[in-house]
PDB file of C-alpha atoms in Angstrom:
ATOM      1  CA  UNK A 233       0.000   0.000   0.000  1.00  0.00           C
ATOM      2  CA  UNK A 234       1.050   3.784  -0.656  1.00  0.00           C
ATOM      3  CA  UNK A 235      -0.064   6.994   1.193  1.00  0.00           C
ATOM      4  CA  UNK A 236       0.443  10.542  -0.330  1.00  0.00           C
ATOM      5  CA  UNK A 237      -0.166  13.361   1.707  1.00  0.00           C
ATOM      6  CA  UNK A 238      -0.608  16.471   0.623  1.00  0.00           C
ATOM      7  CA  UNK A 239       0.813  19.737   3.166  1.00  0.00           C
ATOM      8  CA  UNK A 240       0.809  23.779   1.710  1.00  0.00           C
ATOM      9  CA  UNK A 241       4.236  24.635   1.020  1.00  0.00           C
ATOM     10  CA  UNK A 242       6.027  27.017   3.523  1.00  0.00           C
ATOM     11  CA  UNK A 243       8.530  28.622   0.758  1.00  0.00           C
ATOM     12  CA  UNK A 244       7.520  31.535  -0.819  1.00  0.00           C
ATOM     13  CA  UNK A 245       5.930  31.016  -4.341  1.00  0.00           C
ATOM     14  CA  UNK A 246       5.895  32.791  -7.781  1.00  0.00           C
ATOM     15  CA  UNK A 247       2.139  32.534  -8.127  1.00  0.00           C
ATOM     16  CA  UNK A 248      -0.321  34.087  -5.746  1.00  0.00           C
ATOM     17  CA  UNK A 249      -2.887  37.030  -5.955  1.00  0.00           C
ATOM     18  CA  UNK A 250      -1.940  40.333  -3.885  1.00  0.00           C
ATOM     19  CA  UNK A 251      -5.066  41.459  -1.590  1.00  0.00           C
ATOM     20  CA  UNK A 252      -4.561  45.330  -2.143  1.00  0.00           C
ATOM     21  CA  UNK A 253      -7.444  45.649   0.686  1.00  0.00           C
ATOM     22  CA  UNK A 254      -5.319  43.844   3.184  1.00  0.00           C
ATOM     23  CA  UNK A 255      -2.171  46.071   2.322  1.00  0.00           C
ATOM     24  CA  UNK A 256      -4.414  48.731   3.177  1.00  0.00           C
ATOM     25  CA  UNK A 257      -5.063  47.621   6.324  1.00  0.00           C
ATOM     26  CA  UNK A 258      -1.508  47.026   6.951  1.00  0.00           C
ATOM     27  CA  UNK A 259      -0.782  50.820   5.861  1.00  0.00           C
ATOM     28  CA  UNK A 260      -2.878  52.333   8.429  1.00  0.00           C
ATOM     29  CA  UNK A 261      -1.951  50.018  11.249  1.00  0.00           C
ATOM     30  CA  UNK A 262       1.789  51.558  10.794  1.00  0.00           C
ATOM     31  CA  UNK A 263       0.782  54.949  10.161  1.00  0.00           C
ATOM     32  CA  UNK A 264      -1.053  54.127  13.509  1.00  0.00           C
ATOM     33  CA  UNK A 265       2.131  52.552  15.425  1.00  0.00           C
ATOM     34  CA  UNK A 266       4.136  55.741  13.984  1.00  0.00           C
ATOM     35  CA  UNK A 267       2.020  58.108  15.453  1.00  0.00           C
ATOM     36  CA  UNK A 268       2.069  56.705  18.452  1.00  0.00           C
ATOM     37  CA  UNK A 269       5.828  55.325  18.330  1.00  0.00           C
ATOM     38  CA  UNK A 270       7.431  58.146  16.098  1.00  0.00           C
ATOM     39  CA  UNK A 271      10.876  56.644  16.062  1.00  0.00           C
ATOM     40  CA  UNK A 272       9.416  53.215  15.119  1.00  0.00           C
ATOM     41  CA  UNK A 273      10.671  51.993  11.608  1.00  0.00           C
ATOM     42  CA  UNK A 274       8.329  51.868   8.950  1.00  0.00           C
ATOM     43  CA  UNK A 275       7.263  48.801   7.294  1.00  0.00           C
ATOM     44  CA  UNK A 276       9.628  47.607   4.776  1.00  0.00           C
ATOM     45  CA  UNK A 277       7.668  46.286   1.315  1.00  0.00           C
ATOM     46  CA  UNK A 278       9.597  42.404   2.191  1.00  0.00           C
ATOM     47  CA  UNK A 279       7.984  43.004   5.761  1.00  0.00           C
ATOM     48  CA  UNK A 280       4.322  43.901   4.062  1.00  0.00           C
ATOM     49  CA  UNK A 281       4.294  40.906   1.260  1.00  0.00           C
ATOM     50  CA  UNK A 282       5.371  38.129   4.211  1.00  0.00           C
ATOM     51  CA  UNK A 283       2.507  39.635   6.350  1.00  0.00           C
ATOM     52  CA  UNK A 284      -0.240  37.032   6.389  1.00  0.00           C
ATOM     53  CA  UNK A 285      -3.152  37.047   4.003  1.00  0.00           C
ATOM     54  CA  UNK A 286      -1.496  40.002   1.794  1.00  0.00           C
ATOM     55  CA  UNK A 287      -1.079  37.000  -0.968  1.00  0.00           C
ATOM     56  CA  UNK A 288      -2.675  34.594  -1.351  1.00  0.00           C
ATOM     57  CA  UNK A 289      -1.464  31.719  -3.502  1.00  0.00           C
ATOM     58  CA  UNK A 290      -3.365  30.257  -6.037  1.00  0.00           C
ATOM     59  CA  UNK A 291      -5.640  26.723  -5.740  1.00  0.00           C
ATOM     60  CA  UNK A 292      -4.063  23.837  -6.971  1.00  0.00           C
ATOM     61  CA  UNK A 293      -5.448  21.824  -9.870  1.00  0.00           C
ATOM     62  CA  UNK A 294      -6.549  18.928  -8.736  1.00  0.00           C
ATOM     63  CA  UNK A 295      -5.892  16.716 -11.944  1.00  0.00           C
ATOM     64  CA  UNK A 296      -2.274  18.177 -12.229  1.00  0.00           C
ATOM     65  CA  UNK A 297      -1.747  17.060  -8.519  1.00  0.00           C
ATOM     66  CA  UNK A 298      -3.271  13.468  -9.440  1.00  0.00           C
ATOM     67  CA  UNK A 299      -0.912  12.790 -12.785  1.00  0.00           C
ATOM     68  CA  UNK A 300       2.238  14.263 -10.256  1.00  0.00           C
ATOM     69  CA  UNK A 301       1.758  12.033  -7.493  1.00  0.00           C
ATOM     70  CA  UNK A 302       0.856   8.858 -10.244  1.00  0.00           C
ATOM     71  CA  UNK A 303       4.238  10.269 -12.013  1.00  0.00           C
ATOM     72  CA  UNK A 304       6.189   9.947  -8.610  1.00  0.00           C
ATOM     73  CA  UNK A 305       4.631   6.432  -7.474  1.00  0.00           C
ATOM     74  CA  UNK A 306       5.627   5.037 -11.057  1.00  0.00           C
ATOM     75  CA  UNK A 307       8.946   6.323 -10.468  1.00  0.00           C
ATOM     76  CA  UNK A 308       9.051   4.791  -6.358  1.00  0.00           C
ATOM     77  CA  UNK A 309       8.198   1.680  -7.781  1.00  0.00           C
ATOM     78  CA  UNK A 310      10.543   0.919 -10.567  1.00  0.00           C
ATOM     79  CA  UNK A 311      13.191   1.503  -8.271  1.00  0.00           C
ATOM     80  CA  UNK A 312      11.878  -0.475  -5.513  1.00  0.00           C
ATOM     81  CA  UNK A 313      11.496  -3.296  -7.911  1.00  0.00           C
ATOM     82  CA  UNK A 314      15.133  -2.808  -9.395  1.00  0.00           C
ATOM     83  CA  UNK A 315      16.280  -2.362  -5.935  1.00  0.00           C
ATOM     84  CA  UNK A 316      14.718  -6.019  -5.190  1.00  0.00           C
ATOM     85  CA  UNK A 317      15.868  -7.716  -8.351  1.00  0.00           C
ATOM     86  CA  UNK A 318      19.327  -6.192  -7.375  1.00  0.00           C
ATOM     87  CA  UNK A 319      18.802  -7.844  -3.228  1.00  0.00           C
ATOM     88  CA  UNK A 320      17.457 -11.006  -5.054  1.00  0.00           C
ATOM     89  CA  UNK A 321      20.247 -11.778  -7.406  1.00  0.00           C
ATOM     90  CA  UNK A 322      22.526 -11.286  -5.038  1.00  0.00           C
ATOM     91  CA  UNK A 323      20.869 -13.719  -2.210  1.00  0.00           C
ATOM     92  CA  UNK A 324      20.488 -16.057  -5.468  1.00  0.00           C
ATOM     93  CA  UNK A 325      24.173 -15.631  -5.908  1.00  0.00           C
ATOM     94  CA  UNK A 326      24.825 -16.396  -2.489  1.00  0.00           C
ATOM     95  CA  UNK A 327      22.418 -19.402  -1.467  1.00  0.00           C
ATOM     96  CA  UNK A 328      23.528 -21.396  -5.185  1.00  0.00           C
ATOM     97  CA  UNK A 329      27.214 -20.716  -3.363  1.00  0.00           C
ATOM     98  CA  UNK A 330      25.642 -22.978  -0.252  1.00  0.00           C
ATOM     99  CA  UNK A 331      23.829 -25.280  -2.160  1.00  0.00           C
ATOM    100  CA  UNK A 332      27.371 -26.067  -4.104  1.00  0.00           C
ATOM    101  CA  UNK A 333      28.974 -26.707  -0.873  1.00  0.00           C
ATOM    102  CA  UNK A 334      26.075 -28.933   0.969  1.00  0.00           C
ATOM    103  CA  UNK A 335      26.425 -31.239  -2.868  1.00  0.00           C
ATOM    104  CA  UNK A 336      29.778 -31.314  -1.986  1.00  0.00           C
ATOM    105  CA  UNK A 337      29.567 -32.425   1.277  1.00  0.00           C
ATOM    106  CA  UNK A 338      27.143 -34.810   0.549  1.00  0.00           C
ATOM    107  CA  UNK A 339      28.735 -36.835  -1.823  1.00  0.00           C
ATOM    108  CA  UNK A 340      32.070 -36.721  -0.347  1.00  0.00           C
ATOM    109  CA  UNK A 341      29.819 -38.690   2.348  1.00  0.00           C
ATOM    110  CA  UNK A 342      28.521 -40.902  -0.525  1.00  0.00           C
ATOM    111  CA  UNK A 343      31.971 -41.983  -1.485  1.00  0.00           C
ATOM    112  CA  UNK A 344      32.130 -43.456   1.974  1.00  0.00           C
ATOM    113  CA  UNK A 345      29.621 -45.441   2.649  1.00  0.00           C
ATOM    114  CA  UNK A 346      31.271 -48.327   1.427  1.00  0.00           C
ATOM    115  CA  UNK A 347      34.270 -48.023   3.517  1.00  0.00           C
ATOM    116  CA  UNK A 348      31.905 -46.673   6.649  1.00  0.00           C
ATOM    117  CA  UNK A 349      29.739 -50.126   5.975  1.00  0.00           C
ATOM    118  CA  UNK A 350      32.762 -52.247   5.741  1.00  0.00           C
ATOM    119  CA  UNK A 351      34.447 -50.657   9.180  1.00  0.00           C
ATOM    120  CA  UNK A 352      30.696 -50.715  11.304  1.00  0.00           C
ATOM    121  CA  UNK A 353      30.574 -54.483   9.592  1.00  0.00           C
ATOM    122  CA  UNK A 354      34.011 -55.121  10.965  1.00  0.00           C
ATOM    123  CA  UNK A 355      33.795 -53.748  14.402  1.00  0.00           C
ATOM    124  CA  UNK A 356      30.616 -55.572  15.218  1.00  0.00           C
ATOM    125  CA  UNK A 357      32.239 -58.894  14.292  1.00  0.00           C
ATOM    126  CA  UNK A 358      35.273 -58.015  16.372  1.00  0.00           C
ATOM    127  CA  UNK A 359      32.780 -57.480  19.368  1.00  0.00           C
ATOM    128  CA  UNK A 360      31.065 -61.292  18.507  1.00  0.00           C
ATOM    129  CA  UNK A 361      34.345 -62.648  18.658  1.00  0.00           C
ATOM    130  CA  UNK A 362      34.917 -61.622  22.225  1.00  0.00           C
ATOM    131  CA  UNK A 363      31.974 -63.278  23.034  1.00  0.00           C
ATOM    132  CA  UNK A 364      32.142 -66.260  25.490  1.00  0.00           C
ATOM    133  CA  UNK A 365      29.619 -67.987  22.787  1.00  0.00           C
ATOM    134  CA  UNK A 366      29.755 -68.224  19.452  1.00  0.00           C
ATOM    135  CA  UNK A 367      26.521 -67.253  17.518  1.00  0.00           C
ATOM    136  CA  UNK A 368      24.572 -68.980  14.583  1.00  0.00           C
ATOM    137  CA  UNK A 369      26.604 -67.460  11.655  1.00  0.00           C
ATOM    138  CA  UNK A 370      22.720 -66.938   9.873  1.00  0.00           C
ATOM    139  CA  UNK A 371      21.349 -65.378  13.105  1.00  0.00           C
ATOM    140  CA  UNK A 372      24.080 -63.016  13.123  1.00  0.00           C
ATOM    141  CA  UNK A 373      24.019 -62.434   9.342  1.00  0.00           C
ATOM    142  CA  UNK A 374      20.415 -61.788   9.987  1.00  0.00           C
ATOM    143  CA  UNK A 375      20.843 -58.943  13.121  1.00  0.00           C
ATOM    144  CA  UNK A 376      23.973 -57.175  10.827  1.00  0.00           C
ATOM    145  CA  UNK A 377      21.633 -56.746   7.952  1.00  0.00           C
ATOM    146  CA  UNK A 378      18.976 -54.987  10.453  1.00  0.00           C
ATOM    147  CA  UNK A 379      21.847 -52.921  12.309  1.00  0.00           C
ATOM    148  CA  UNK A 380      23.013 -51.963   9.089  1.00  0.00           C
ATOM    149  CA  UNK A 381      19.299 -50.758   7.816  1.00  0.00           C
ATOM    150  CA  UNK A 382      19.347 -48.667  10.760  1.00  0.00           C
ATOM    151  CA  UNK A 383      22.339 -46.679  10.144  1.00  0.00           C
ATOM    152  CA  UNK A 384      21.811 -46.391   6.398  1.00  0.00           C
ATOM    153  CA  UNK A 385      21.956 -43.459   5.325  1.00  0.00           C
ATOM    154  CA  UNK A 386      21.942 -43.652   0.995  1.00  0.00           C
ATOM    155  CA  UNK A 387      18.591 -42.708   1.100  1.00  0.00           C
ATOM    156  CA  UNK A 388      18.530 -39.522   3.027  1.00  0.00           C
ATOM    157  CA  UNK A 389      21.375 -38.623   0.460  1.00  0.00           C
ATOM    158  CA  UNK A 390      20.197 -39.098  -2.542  1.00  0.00           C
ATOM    159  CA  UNK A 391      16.930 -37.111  -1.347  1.00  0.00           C
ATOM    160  CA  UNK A 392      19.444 -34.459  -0.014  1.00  0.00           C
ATOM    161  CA  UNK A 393      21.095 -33.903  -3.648  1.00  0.00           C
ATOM    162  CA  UNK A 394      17.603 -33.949  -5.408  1.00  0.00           C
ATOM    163  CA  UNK A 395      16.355 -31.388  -2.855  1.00  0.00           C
ATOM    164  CA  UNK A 396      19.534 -29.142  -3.850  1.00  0.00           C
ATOM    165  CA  UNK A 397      19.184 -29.591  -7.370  1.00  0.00           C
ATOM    166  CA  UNK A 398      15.675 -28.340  -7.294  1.00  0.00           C
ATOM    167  CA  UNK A 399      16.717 -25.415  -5.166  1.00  0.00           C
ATOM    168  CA  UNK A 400      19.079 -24.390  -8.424  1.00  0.00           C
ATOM    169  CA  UNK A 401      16.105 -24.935 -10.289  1.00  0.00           C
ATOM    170  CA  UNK A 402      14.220 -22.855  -8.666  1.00  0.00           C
ATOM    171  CA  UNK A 403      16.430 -20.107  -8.067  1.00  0.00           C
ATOM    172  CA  UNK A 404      17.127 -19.844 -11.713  1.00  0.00           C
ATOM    173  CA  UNK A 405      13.378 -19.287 -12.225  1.00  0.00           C
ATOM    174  CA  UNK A 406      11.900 -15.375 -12.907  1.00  0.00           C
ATOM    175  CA  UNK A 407       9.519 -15.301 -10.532  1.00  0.00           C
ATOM    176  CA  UNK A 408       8.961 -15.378  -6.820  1.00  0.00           C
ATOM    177  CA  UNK A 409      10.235 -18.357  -5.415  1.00  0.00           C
ATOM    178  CA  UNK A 410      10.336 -17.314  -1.840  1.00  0.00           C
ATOM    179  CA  UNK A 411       7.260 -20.148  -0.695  1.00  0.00           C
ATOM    180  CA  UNK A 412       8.980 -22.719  -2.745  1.00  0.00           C
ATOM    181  CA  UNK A 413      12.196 -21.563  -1.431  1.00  0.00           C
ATOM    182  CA  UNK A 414      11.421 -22.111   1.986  1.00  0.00           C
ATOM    183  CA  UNK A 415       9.764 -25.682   1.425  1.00  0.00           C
ATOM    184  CA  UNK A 416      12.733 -26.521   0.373  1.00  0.00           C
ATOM    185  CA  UNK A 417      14.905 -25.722   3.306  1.00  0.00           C
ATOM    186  CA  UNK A 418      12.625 -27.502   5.447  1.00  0.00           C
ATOM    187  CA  UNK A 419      13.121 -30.483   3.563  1.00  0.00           C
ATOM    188  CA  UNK A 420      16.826 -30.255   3.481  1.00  0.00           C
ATOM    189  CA  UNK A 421      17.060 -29.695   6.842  1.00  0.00           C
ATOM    190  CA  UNK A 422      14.685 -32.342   7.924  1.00  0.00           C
ATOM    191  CA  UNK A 423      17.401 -34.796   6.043  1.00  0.00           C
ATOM    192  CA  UNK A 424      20.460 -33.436   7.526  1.00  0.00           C
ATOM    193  CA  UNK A 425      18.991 -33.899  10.781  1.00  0.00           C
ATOM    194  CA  UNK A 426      17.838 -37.781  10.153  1.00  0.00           C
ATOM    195  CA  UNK A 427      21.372 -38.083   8.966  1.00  0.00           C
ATOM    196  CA  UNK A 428      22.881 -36.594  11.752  1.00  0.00           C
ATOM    197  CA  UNK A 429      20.655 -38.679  14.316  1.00  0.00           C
ATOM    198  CA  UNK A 430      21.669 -42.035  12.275  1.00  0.00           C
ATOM    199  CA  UNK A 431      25.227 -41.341  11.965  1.00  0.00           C
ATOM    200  CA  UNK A 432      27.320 -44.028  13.344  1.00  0.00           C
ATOM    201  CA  UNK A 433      31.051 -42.991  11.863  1.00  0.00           C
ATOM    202  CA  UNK A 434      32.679 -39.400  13.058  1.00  0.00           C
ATOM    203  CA  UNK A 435      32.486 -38.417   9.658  1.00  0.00           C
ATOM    204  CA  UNK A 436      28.685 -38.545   8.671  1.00  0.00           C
ATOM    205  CA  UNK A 437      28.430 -36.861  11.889  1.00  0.00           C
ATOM    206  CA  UNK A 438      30.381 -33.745  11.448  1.00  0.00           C
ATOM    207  CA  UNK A 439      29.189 -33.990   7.946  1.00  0.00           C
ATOM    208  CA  UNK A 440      25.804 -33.544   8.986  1.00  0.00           C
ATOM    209  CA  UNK A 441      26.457 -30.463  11.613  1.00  0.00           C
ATOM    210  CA  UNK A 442      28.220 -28.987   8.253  1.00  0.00           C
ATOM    211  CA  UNK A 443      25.053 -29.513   6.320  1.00  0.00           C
ATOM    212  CA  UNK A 444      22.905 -28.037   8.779  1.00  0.00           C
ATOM    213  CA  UNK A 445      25.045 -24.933   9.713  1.00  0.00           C
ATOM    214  CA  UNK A 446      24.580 -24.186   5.670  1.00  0.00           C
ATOM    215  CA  UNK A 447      20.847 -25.196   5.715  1.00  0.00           C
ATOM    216  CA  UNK A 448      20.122 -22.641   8.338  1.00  0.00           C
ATOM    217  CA  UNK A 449      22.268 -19.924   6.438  1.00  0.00           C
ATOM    218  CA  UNK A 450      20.683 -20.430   3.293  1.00  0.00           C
ATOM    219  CA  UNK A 451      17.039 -20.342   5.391  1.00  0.00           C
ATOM    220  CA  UNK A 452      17.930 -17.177   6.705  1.00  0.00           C
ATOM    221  CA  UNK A 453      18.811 -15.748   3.015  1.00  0.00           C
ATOM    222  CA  UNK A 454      15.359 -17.246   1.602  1.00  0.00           C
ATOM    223  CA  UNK A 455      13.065 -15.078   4.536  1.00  0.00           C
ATOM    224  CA  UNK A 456      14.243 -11.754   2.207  1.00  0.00           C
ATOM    225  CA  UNK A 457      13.431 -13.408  -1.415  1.00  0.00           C
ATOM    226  CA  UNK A 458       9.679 -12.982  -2.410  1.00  0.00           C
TER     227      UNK A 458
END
């Protein structure tokens, strides 16, 4: 919304109608003040035409004053809107930047899993063997598949990466994205999070604080993109 108030200018103006009546007035009111106060100056003609009501300006046209004010509030919003493009690009700039990083991060985790599989796989046998008994080999097979499944994290990957590659797509878009925008960060964040909370090697772990600390700055960007 947009308000324009209109006030009566204070500076003197070039247009105006002089009351010759009122300077009259004036006239006799110092010939008064002299004859009572000889050695009181007389008016000077500045003094007489700043006295109040000796001009008075002329009334505004009302249709000039409409196309002004629709000529100024053209004006205030082109460069609010060129001013916003100029914020949004920039946060665009800024949050692809993130995104970038957080794809990084995320497959540098994906190039692990093997080797994090392969060490969780070898640790929990290590524990079996120091077991007084020794435990049917399919039972155990059996419990290491479902210990795995818990700590699997492929899935909350891949669904990371597609949410960042639709945040690209979106941000390339030329329109507002902000809703979409923030969808999105939700859902990134809700699978650095599940990662984080299934993490069973130091470095899905710290991967997933990394995520998050750039989900949150990127959220924080998105609040000031329409």
């Amino acid at each position: 919304d947009a308000q324009l108030h209109y006030h009566a200018s204070a500076q003197p103006t070039d247009s105006g109608r002089l009351q010759p009546e009122r300077v009259r007035v004036l006239r006799e009111w110092a010939a008064a003040v002299q004859e009572m106060s000889p050695e009181s100056a007389p008016l000077s003609v500045a003094e007489v035409l700043n006295w109040s009501g000796v001009i008075i300006a002329d009334s505004a046209d009302p249709q000039m004053l409409v196309d002004q004010a629709q000529v100024l509030l053209q004006r205030t919003v082109s460069s609010l809107q060129s001013q916003r493009h100029r914020e949004g690009e920039s946060l665009g700039v800024a949050i692809a930047k993130r995104v970038v990083e957080c794809r990084r991060i995320a497959q540098g985790v994906q190039s692990m899993l093997g080797e994090i599989e392969a060490g969780f796989r070898q640790r929990l046998l290590e524990r079996v063997a120091g077991l007084d008994s020794t435990p049917d080999p399919g039972r155990l097979e059996q419990e290491l598949v479902i210990l795995l499944g818990r700590t699997d994290i492929s899935e909350e990957l891949d669904r990371l990466l597609i949410h960042l590659r639709e945040t690209e797509n979106v941000l390339a878009r030329d329109e507002p994205v902000g809703r979409r925008l923030d969808f999105l960060m939700q859902e990134l964040n809700r699978e650095a999070n599940t990662l984080g909370s299934k993490s069973a090697h130091t470095a899905t772990s710290a991967a997933a604080v990394d995520l998050k600390v750039l989900i949150e700055q990127m959220r924080e960007q998105v609040q000031n993109i329409e």
